[in-house]
Amino acid sequence: MIAVLVAVPLLFAFLTALTIPVRMEKYAKYLFLAGALLPWFVYLALGEGSGVVGNWPRVGGIEVALDAYNSLLILGELILFSAVALYSISYFKREVKALVLLLLVHASLLGAFISRDLFNFYIFMEIASVSSFALVGLSGERRATRAAYKYLMLSLLASYFFVFSIGVIYLKTGYLNLELISRVPPSAEIRAAVALALASLLLKAGIFPLHLWLPDAHANAPSPVSALLSGAVVKAPAYGMVLLSLYLPLSRTFREVLLGTAFASMLFGVAMALLQKDVKRLLAYHTVSQMGYVLLGIGTLNPLGAVYYAFAHMLFKGGLFLSAGAMVDKAKSRKLEKLSYRGDPLLMLSTLMLSLAIGGIWPFVGSPAKAVLLKGLPYGKELFYLAGLGTLASFTKLNYYLMHGEGGRSGALVLPSFMMALAALLAGISLGAVPKAIDAYLLLGGVLLFTLLKASGLLEVKLPKREITPKDVNIGAALFALFLLLLLHLSQG
């Protein structure tokens, strides 16, 4: 029954594609909406549990599960995809190909989140990636095509190493099922395979210093696709890391490296976001930062903390990209000084709510998610709060620009982002967000930091305008190779 979650959007992707040869494209959006929304009924009807598709023995079958580690991720994906679907039917109108690709991403993400064996997880993650490449380059514009190419090449590099690591694990254990693999005593080969898999997943998740593909891909994709990429697609590799940490325990040295990488990603992403004047690149660099928070949960053996934060990030980052998309699509520009939410109270309210949510301010979902991560943090709380302060300063900058100028009403495109803002609020209350005095200090600190940076002229620094070239792929591949060698060395220590 759990597998039906995946089967429904796959079926409707096929039916939506079928409208092209039979020349019934005008019905495509109805089939698309059915494929987007029907998995809700399946999810709500299911309880926690696991099973093997077709009742085959676990050793040769495909095990799927719904439990504390993936329920929230599936819920987050369903909320975000519903909002993206509503935006997409206005945005793509009769571009049936885009709707089919979106349903493939939907199905594959649900498939990755319910998987309990490495190979099926890999297959679903790849379907999501391949569909995403096509969606990023959909506009056909030169910059979008180049961003899609860069994303494709670096993601494929990671995929080859990930599937190689699965092969090594299978050769040494005879299993692909994670529960069965965990029963085999770890060997040097398995530890090396885990290092390969982790490096690959870090690249696919866009974590610093393996993030080079992410700002270009997320910024140049169509608005609803940016929301889906940043909110949900990077969560599939993050969930892969959660699975590895649950079933193949990581050594202390390994966890220390992941912890350092997490802090570096959190701070680097925020610093780069503060310097951006392109709203979508600003949000994209925040994804690099926020994925550092998710990695923090994995590095501190706090997988539930990682899952909570990944869920929170789905809501507020997906919503922020949809809010930005409404402004960008109306103004036909991504430059901050040309955008405004003045004249549209609902869009202003949504953006402000989501900005508070990403800052971890009560009562929004970022608050309990950060609290769960902090509980498991052995040290580095100063860096944690510093990254939070930078995030609030960055979103003060965003709202400072958006409060100027004349934006006017964006129409129905505002509703999906408002839906995500409400979800961020309700999820925060449901997860037990508690008001804390430190929230007020952080909020004030964020505003002060922005004021100081602006007064010093640092925010006016012009970043060099550069083209996306094949050289970027070489640099990304070199960084991946260095990081991979480091993890392989540590795995044998």
PDB file of C-alpha atoms in Angstrom, residues 36 61 79 152 194 210 296 298 326 393 438 443 477:
ATOM      1  CA  ALA A  36      -0.264  16.226  -7.647  1.00  0.00           C
ATOM      2  CA  GLY A  61      12.455  -7.618  -2.696  1.00  0.00           C
ATOM      3  CA  ILE A  79       2.552  20.475   0.940  1.00  0.00           C
ATOM      4  CA  LEU A 152      23.846  17.621 -15.178  1.00  0.00           C
ATOM      5  CA  VAL A 194      30.260   4.754   2.773  1.00  0.00           C
ATOM      6  CA  LEU A 210      30.581  21.040  -3.422  1.00  0.00           C
ATOM      7  CA  LEU A 296      24.639  19.360  11.350  1.00  0.00           C
ATOM      8  CA  ILE A 298      23.730  14.049  10.671  1.00  0.00           C
ATOM      9  CA  ALA A 326       5.422  36.134  -8.050  1.00  0.00           C
ATOM     10  CA  ALA A 393      20.423  40.225   8.526  1.00  0.00           C
ATOM     11  CA  ILE A 438      16.709  34.978  22.543  1.00  0.00           C
ATOM     12  CA  LEU A 443      15.867  39.605  15.536  1.00  0.00           C
ATOM     13  CA  ALA A 477      34.942  17.962 -10.317  1.00  0.00           C
TER      14      ALA A 477
END
